[in-house]
Short mmCIF file of C-alpha atoms in Angstrom, two decimals:
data_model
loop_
_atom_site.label_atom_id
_atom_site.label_comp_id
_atom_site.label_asym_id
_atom_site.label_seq_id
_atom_site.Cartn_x
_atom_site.Cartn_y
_atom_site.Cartn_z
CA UNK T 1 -85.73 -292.75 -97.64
CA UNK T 2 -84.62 -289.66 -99.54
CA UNK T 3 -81.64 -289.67 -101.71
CA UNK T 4 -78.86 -287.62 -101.44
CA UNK T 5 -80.18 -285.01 -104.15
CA UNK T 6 -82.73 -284.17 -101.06
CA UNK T 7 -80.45 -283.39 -98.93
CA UNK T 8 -80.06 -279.59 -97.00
CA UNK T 9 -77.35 -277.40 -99.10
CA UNK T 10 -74.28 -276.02 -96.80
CA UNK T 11 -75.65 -272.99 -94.76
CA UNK T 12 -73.73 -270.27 -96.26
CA UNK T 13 -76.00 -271.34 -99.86
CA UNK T 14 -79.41 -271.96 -97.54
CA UNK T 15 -78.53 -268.51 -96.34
CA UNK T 16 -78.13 -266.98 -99.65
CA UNK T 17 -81.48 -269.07 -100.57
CA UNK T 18 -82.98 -267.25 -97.56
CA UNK T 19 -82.24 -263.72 -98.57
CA UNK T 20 -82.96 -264.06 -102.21
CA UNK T 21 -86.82 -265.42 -101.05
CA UNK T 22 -86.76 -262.27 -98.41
CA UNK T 23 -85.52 -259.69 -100.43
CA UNK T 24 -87.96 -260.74 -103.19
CA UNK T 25 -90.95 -261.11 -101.10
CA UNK T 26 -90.20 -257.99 -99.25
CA UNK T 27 -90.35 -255.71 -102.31
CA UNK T 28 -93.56 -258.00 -103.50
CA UNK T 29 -95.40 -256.85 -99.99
CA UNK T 30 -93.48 -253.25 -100.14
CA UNK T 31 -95.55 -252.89 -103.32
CA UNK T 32 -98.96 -254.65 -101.89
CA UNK T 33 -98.81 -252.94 -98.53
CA UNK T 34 -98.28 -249.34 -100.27
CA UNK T 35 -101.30 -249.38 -102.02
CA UNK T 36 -103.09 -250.33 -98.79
CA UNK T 37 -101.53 -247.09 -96.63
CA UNK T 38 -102.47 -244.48 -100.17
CA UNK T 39 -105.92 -245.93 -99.72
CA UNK T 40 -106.62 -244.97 -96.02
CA UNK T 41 -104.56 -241.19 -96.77
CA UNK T 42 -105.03 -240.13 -100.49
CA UNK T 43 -106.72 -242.50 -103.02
CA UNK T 44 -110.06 -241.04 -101.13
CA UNK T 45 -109.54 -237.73 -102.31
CA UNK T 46 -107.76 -238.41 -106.06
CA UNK T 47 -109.70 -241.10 -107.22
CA UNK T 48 -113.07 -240.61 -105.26
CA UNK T 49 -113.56 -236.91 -104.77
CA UNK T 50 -117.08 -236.42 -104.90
CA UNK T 51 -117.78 -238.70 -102.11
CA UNK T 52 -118.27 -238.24 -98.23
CA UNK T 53 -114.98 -238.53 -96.36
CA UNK T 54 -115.75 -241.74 -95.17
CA UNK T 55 -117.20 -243.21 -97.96
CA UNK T 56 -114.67 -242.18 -100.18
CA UNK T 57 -112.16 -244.45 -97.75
CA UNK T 58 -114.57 -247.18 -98.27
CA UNK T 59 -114.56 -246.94 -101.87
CA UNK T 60 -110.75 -246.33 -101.48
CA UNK T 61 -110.57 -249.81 -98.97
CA UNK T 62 -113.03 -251.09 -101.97
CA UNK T 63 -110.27 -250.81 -104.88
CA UNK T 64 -107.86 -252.15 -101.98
CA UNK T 65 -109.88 -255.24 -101.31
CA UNK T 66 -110.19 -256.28 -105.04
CA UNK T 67 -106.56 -257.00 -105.43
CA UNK T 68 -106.93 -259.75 -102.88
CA UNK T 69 -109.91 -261.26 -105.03
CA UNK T 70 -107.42 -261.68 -108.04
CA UNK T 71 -104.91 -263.39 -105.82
CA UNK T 72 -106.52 -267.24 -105.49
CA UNK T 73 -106.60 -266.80 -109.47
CA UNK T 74 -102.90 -266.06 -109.29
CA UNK T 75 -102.59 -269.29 -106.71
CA UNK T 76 -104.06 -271.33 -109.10
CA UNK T 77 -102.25 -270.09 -112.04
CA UNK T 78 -98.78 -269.80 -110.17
CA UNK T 79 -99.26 -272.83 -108.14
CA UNK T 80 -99.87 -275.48 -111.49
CA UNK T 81 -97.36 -273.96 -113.54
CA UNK T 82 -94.91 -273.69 -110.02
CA UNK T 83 -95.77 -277.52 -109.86
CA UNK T 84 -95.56 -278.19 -112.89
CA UNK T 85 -92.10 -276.08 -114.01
CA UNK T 86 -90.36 -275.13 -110.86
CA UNK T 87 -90.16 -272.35 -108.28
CA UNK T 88 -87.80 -270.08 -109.18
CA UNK T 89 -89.06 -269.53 -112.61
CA UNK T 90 -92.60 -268.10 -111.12
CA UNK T 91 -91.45 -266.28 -108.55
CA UNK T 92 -89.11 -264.24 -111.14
CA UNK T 93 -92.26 -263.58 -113.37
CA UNK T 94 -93.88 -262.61 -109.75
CA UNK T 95 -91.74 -260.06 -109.23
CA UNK T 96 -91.94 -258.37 -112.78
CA UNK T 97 -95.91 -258.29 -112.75
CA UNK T 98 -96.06 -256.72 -109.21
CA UNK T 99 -93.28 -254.33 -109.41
CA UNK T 100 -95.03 -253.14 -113.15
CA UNK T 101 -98.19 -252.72 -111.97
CA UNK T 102 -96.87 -250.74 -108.94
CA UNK T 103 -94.29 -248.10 -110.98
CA UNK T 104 -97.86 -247.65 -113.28
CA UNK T 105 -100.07 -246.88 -110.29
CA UNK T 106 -97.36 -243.93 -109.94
CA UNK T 107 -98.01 -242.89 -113.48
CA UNK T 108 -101.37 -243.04 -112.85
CA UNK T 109 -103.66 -239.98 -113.81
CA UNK T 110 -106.29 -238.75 -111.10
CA UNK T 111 -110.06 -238.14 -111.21
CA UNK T 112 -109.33 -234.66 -111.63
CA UNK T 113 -107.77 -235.39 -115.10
CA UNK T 114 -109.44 -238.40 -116.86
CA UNK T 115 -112.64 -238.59 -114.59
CA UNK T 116 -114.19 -242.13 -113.74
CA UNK T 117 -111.43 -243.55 -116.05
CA UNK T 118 -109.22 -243.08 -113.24
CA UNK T 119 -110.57 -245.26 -110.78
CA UNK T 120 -111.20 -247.86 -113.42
CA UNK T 121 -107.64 -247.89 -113.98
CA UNK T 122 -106.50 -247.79 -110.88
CA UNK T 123 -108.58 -250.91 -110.42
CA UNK T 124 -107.52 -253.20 -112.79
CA UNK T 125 -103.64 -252.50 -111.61
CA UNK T 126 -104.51 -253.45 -107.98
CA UNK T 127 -105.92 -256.94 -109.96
CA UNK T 128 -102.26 -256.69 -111.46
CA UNK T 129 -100.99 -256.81 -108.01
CA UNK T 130 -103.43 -259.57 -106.44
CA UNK T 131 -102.73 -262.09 -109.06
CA UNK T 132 -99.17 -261.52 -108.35
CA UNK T 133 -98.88 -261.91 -104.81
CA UNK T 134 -101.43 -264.55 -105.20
CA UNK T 135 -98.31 -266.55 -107.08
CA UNK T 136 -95.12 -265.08 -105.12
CA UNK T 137 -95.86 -266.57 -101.36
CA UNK T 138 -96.05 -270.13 -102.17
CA UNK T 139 -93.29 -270.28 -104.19
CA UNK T 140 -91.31 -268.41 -101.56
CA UNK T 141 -91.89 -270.15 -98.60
CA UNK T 142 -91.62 -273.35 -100.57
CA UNK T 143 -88.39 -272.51 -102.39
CA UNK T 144 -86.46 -272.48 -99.01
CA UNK T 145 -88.65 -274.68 -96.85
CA UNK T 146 -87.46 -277.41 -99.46
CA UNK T 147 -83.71 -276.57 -99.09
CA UNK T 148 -83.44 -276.32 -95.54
CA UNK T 149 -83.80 -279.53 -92.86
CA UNK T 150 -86.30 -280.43 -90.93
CA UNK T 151 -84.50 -280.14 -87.59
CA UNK T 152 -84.55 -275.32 -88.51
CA UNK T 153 -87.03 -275.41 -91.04
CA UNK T 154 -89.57 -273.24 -89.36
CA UNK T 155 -86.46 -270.82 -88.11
CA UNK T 156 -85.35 -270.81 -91.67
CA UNK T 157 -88.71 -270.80 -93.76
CA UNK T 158 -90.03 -267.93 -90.95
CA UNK T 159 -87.51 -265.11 -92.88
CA UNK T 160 -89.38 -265.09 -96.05
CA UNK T 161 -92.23 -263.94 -93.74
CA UNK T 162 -90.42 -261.25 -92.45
CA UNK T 163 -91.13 -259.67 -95.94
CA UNK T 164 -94.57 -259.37 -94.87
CA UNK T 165 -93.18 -256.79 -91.99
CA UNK T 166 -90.00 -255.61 -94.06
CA UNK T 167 -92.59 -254.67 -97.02
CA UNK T 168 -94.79 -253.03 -94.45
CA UNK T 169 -91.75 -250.98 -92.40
CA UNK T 170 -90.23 -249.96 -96.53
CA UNK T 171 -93.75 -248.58 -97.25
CA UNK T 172 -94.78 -246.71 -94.00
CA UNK T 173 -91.17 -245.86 -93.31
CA UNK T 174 -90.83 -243.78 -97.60
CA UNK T 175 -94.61 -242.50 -96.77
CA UNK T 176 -94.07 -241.53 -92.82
CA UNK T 177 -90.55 -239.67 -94.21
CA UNK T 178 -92.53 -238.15 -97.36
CA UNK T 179 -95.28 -236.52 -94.95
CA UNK T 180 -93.07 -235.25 -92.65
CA UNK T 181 -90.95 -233.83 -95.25
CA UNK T 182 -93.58 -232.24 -97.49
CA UNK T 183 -96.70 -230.46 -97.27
CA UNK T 184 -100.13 -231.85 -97.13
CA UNK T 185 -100.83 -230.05 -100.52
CA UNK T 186 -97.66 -231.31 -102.06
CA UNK T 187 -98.01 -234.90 -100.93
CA UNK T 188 -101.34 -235.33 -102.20
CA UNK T 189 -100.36 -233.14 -105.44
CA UNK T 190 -97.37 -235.51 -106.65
CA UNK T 191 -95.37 -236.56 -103.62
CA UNK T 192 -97.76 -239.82 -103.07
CA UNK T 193 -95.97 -241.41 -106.40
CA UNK T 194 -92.60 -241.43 -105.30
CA UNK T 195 -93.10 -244.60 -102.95
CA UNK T 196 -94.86 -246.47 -105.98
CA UNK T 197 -91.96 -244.92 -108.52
CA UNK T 198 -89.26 -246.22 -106.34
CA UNK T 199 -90.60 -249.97 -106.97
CA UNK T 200 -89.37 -249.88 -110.41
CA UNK T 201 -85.61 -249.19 -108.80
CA UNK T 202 -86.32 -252.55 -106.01
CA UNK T 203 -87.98 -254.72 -109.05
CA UNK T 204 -84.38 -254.43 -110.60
CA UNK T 205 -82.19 -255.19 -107.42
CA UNK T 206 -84.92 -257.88 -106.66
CA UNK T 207 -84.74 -259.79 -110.10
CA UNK T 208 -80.72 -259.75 -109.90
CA UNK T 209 -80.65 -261.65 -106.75
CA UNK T 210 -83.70 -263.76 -107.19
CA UNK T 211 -82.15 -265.39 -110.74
CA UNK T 212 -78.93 -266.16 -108.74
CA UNK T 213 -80.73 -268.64 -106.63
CA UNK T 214 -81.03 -272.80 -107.43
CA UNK T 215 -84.02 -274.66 -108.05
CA UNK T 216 -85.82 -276.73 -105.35
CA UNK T 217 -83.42 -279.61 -105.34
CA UNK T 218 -86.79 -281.83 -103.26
CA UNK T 219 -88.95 -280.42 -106.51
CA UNK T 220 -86.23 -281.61 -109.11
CA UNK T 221 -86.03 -284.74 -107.54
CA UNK T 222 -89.59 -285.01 -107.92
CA UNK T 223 -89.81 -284.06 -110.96
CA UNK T 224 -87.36 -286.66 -112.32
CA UNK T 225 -89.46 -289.50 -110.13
CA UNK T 226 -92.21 -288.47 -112.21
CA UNK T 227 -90.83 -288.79 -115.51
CA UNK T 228 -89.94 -292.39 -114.39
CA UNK T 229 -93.19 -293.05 -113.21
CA UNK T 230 -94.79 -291.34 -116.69
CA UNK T 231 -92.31 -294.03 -118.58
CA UNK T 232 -93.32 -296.65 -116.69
CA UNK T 233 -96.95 -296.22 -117.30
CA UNK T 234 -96.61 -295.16 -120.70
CA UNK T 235 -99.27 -293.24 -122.44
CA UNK T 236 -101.10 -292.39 -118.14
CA UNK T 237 -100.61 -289.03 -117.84
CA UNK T 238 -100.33 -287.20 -114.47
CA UNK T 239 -102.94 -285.28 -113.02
CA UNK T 240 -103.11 -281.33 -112.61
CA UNK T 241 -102.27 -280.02 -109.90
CA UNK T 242 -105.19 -278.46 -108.93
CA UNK T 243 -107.07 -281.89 -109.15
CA UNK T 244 -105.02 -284.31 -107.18
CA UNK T 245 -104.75 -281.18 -104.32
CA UNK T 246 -108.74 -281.53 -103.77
CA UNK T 247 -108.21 -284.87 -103.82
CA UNK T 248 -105.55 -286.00 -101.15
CA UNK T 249 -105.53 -282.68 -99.45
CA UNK T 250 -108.94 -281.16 -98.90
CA UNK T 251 -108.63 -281.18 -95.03
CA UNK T 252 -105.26 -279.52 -95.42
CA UNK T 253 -106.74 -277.06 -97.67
CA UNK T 254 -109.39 -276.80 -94.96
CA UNK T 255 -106.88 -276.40 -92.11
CA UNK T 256 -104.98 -273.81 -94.07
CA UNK T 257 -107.59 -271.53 -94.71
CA UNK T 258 -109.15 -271.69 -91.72
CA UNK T 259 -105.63 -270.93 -90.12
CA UNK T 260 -105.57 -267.75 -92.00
CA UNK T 261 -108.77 -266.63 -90.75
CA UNK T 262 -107.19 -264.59 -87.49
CA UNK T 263 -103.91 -263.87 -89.00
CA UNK T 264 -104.84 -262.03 -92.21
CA UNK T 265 -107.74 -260.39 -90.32
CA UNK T 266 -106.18 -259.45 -87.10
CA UNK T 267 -102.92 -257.89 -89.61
CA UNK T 268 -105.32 -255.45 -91.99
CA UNK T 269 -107.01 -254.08 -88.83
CA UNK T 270 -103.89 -253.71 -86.93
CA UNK T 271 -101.85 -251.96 -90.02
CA UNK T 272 -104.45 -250.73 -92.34
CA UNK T 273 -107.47 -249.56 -90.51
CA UNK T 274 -105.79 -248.32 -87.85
CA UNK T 275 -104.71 -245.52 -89.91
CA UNK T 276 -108.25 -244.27 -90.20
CA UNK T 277 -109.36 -245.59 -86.49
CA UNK T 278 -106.61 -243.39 -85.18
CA UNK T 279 -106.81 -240.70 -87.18
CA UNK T 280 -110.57 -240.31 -87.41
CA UNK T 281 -111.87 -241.47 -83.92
CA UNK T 282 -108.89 -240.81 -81.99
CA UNK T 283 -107.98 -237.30 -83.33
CA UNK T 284 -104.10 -238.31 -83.95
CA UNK T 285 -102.68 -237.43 -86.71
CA UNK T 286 -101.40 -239.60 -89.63
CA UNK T 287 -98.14 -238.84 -89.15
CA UNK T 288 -98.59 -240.18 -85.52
CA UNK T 289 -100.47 -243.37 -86.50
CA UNK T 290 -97.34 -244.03 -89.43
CA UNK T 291 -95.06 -243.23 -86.99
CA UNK T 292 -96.84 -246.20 -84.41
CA UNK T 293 -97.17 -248.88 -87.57
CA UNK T 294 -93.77 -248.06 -88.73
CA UNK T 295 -91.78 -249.26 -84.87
CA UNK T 296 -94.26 -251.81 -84.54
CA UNK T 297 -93.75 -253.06 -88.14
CA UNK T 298 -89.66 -253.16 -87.11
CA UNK T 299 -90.83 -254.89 -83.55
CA UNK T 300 -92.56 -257.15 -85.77
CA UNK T 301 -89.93 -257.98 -87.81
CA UNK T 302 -87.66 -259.16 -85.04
CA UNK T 303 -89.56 -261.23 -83.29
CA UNK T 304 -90.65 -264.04 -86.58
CA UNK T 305 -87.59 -265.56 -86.61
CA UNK T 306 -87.83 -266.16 -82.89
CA UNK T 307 -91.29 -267.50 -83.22
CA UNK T 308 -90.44 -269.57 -85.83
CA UNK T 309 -87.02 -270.75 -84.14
CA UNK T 310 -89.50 -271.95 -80.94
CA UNK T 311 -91.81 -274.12 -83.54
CA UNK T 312 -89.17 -276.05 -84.14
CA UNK T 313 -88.72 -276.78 -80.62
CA UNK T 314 -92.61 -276.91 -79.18
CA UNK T 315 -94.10 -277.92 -83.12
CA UNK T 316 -96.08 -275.61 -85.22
CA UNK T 317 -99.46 -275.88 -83.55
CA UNK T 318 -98.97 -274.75 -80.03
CA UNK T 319 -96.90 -271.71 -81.47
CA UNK T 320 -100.63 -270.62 -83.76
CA UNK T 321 -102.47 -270.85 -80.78
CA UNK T 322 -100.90 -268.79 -78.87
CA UNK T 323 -100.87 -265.90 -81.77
CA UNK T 324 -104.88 -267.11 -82.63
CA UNK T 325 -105.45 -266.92 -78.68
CA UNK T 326 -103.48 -263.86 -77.79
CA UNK T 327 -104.84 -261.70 -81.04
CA UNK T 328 -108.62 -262.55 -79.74
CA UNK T 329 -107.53 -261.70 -76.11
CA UNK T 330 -105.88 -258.46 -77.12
CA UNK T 331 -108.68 -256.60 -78.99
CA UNK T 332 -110.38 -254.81 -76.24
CA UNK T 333 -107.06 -253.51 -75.08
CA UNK T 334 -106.12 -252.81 -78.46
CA UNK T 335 -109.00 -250.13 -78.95
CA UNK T 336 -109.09 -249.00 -75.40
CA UNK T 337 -104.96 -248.22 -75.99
CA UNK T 338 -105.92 -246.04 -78.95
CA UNK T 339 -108.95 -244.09 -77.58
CA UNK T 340 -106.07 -242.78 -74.89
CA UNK T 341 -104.89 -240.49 -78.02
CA UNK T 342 -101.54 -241.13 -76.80
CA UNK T 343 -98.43 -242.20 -78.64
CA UNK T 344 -97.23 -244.07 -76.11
CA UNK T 345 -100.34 -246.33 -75.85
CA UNK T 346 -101.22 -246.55 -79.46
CA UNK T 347 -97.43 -247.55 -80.29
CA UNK T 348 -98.02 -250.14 -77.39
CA UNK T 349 -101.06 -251.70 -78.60
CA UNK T 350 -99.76 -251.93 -82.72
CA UNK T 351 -96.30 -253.36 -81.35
CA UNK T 352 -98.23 -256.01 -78.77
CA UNK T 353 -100.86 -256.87 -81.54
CA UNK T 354 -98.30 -257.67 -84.48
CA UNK T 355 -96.08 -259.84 -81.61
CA UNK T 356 -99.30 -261.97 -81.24
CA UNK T 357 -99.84 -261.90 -85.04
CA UNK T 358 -96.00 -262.77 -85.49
CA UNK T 359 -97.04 -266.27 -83.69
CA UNK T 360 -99.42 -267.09 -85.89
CA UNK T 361 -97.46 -265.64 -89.13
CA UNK T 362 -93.93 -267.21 -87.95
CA UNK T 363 -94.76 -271.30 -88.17
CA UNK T 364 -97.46 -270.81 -90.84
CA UNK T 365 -94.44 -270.47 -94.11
CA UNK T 366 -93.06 -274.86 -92.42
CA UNK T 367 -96.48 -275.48 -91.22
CA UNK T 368 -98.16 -274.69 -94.69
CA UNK T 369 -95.57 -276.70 -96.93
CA UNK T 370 -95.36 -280.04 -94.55
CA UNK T 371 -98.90 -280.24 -95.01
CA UNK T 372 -98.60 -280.88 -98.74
CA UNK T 373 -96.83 -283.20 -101.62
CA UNK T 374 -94.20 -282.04 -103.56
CA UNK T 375 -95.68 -281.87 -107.05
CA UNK T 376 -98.84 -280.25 -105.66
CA UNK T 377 -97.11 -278.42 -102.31
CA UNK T 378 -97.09 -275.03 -105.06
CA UNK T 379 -100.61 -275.38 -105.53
CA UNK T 380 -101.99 -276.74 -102.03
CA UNK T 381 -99.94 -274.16 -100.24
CA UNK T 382 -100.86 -271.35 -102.18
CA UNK T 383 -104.43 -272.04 -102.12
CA UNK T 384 -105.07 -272.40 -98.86
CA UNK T 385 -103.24 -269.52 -98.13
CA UNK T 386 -105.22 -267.53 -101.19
CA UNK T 387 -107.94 -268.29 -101.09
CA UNK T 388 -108.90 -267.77 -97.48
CA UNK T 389 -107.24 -264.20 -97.85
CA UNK T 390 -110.57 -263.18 -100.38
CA UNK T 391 -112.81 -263.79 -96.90
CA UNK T 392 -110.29 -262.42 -94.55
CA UNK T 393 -107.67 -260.42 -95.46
CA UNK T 394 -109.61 -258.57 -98.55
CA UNK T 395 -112.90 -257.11 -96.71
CA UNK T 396 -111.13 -256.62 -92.99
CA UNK T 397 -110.64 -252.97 -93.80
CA UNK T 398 -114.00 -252.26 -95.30
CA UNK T 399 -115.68 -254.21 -92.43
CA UNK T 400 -113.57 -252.68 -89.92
CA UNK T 401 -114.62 -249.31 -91.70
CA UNK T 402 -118.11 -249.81 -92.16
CA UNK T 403 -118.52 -251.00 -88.69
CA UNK T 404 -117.31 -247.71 -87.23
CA UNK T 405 -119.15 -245.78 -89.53
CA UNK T 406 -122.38 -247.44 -88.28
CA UNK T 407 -121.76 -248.01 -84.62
CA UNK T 408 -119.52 -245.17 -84.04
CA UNK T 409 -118.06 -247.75 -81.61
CA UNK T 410 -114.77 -250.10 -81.69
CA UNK T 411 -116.53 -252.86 -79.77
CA UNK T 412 -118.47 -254.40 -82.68
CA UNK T 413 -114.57 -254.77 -84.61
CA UNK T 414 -112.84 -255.82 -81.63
CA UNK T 415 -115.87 -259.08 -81.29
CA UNK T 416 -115.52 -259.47 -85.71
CA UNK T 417 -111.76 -260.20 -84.98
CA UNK T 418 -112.28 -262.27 -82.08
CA UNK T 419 -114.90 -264.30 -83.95
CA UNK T 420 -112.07 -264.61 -86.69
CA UNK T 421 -110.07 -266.48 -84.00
CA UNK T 422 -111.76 -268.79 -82.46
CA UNK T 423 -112.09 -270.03 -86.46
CA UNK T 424 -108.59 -270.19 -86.37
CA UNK T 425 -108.37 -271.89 -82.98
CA UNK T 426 -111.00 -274.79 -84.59
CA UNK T 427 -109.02 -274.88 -87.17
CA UNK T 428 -105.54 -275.49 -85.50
CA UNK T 429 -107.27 -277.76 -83.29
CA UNK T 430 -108.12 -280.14 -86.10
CA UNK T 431 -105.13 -279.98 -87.80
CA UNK T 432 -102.42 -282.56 -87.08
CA UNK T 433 -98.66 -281.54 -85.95
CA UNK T 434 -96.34 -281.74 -88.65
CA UNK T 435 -92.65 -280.56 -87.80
CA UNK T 436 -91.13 -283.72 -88.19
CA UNK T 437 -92.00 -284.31 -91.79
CA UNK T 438 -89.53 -285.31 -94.42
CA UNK T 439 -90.62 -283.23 -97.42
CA UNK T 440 -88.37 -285.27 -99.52
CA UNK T 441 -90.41 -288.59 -98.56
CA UNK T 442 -90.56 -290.49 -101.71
CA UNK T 443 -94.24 -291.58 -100.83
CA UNK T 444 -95.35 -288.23 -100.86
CA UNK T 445 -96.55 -287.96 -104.98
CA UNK T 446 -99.14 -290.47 -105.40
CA UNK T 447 -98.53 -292.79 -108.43
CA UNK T 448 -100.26 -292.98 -111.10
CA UNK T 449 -103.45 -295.57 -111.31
CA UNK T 450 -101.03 -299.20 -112.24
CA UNK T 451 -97.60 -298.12 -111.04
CA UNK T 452 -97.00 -298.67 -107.95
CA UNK T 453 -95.36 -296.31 -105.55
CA UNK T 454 -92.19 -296.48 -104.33
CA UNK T 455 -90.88 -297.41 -100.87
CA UNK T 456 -90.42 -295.28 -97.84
CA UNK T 457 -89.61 -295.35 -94.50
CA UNK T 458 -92.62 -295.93 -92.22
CA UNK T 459 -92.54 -292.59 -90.43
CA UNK T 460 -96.39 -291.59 -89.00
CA UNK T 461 -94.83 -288.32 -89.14
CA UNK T 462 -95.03 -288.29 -92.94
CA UNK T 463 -98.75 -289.22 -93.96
CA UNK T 464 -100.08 -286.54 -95.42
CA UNK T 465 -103.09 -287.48 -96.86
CA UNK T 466 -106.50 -287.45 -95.28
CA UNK T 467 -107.20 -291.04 -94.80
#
């Protein structure tokens, strides 16, 4: 059974817990997400100027995509030291990398003034960004997952989600207001850095809140066990991370990317592309398609908590299908919505199409962390999260992009998503249920090889291994 150092804080502290992890995770996506909507609307032209319209957006998307290929290094980085030291201590250097790199991508010269040195930059401060992000959403989720109980824990590990939407309403809400507000000649000229300026200003409000926050009290318990356990054994020495995750975890690992499959997919087409889909096939204009992402993003943001709230009632499974199942459903309508060139419609098929995604997002922040350990839960989380994000999440926008650009036609991006979930439906469907799982079960770190594990209750609930 745990002991009483596991046990859930008073909910005025899980509540402060709860907004530190969203405040911090919303500037970390703020930052992520407004490199993403500069791609599709001005990167094109500063950075890749002597390319075709639409190539230059690839290239653009291209730049885009390789921050997501830095983030399973930051995973694997984040998630051994996060194992290894704590949560709160890599989520603070999280913070400071991302919110850097972003106030330097508003620094940044253009092609017109360095030349290919520009895009080079630019590149290697959208890795900046990857390998952060690649560290901040395990530790997140984790940090309050392993406060809270396991009665709310999917209500109350869903809000650090809601940065993904917060971050995503911040960034198209500062570029939406800057368009509207200034020319096109003056944004692209210098009014495009003032989103990525203003991180500098969040970075600072962010760190302030996220140092006021406690450590994991399920990892310090942990992390005391295995000291004992180290003492006990004397010279044995415990294995990374990394190593004993592919070891007792590699279905969850499995599960977890495969999970991620229709949810980061179905998200970068739904926020991202659809500012060129719109905008290009449809005729609207960017301010319209902002304008659509922005209410939906806000829609969005409501409804996680209530998604999350019903996994703790109906489990965590049935909740992903019916996101992985409606997202796949919804495509065709999606599209058809947009071709309309109406407000009304394309506002109605972003809002419906991050509601689905919300069901699939919501449960995933519990769902991910029962699935693992506590002295590997940093690194199993984050890399099945991560690393699934470099096949899904990273090339949806260039797919999505390249697709239209050689079938002039939405159907062949409406069948790549619904491919994406009916992975994610296999996927769920082999995974087992876990909302009843103590993640302060004393069986859950694996002793090492001669000392023998401590007692626990004998909850089926609780296995977590593959065997």
């Amino acid at each position: 059974m745990a002991s009483p150092a596991a046990a859930p804080p008073a909910e005025s502290n899980l509540k402060r817990i709860v907004a530190a992890s969203l405040i911090g995770t919303t500037i970390e996506w703020y930052d992520f997400f407004l490199y993403g909507s500069a791609a599709a609307l001005v990167f094109n032209k500063l950075f890749f100027p002597d390319s075709d319209p639409l190539v230059g957006t690839l290239l653009s998307f291209l730049t885009y995509a390789v921050g997501f290929a830095a983030r399973p290094l930051g995973a694997l980085v984040f998630g051994h030291y996060g194992d290894r030291l704590g949560r709160k201590k890599l989520l603070v250097l999280s913070l400071l990398l991302m919110g850097g790199a972003t106030f330097a991508i508003g620094l940044m010269p253009t092609h017109a003034t360095i030349g290919t040195a520009a895009p080079v930059l630019l590149t290697v401060l959208r890795l900046i960004q990857g390998f952060a992000l690649g560290g901040e959403w395990g530790g997140a989720v984790l940090l309050v997952s392993e406060h809270g109980d396991a009665e709310r824990r999917g209500f109350w590990a869903s809000w650090p989600q809601t940065g993904a939407p917060a971050g995503q309403l911040l960034a198209t809400g500062v570029l939406s207001a800057l368009t509207a507000l200034l020319s096109d000649a003056a944004f692209t000229s210098w009014g495009w850095r003032i989103p990525f300026l203003l991180s500098g200003v969040l970075v600072i409000v962010g760190l302030w809140i996220r140092l006021s926050v406690d450590e994991s009290p399920v990892f310090k318990e942990a992390l005391a066990r295995s000291e004992e356990r180290k003492a006990a054994a004397g010279a044995a020495t415990e294995k990374m991370p990394l190593v004993a995750v592919l070891r007792h975890h590699w279905r969850d690992v499995l599960v977890a990317m495969g999970a991620r499959m229709a949810e980061n997919i179905s998200y970068y087409v739904i926020t991202a592309f659809i500012l060129v889909y719109a905008t290009t096939s449809a005729g609207l204009s960017k301010q319209t398609a902002l304008n659509a992402v922005l209410i939906a993003s806000a829609v969005h943001f409501a409804v996680i908590p209530a998604w999350g709230a019903l996994s703790d009632r109906i489990g965590r499974r049935p909740v992903y299908l019916i996101g992985a199942v409606g997202v796949g459903a919804w495509m065709f309508p999606f599209f058809a919505l947009i071709d309309s060139a109406s407000f009304g419609n394309l506002l109605l098929a972003v809002t419906v199409g991050l509601v689905l995604h919300g069901a699939m997002y919501a449960p995933q922040a519990a769902f991910f962390s029962e699935m693992f350990a506590t002295r590997m839960r940093y690194s199993g989380a984050s890399i099945g999260a991560q690393f699934s994000s470099v096949a899904a999440g990273a090339p949806a926008p260039l797919i999505a992009t390249a697709l239209l650009a050689d079938y002039d036609s939405s159907t062949p991006i409406a069948l790549y998503v619904i491919a994406a979930a009916l992975l994610t439906i296999v996927a769920i469907a082999c995974a087992r249920e876990t909302r009843h799982r103590d993640l302060a079960d004393v069986d859950a770190d694996p002793a090492p090889k001669g000392v023998p594990a401590p007692r626990r209750a004998d909850d089926a609930g609780s296995r977590i291994t593959g065997a």
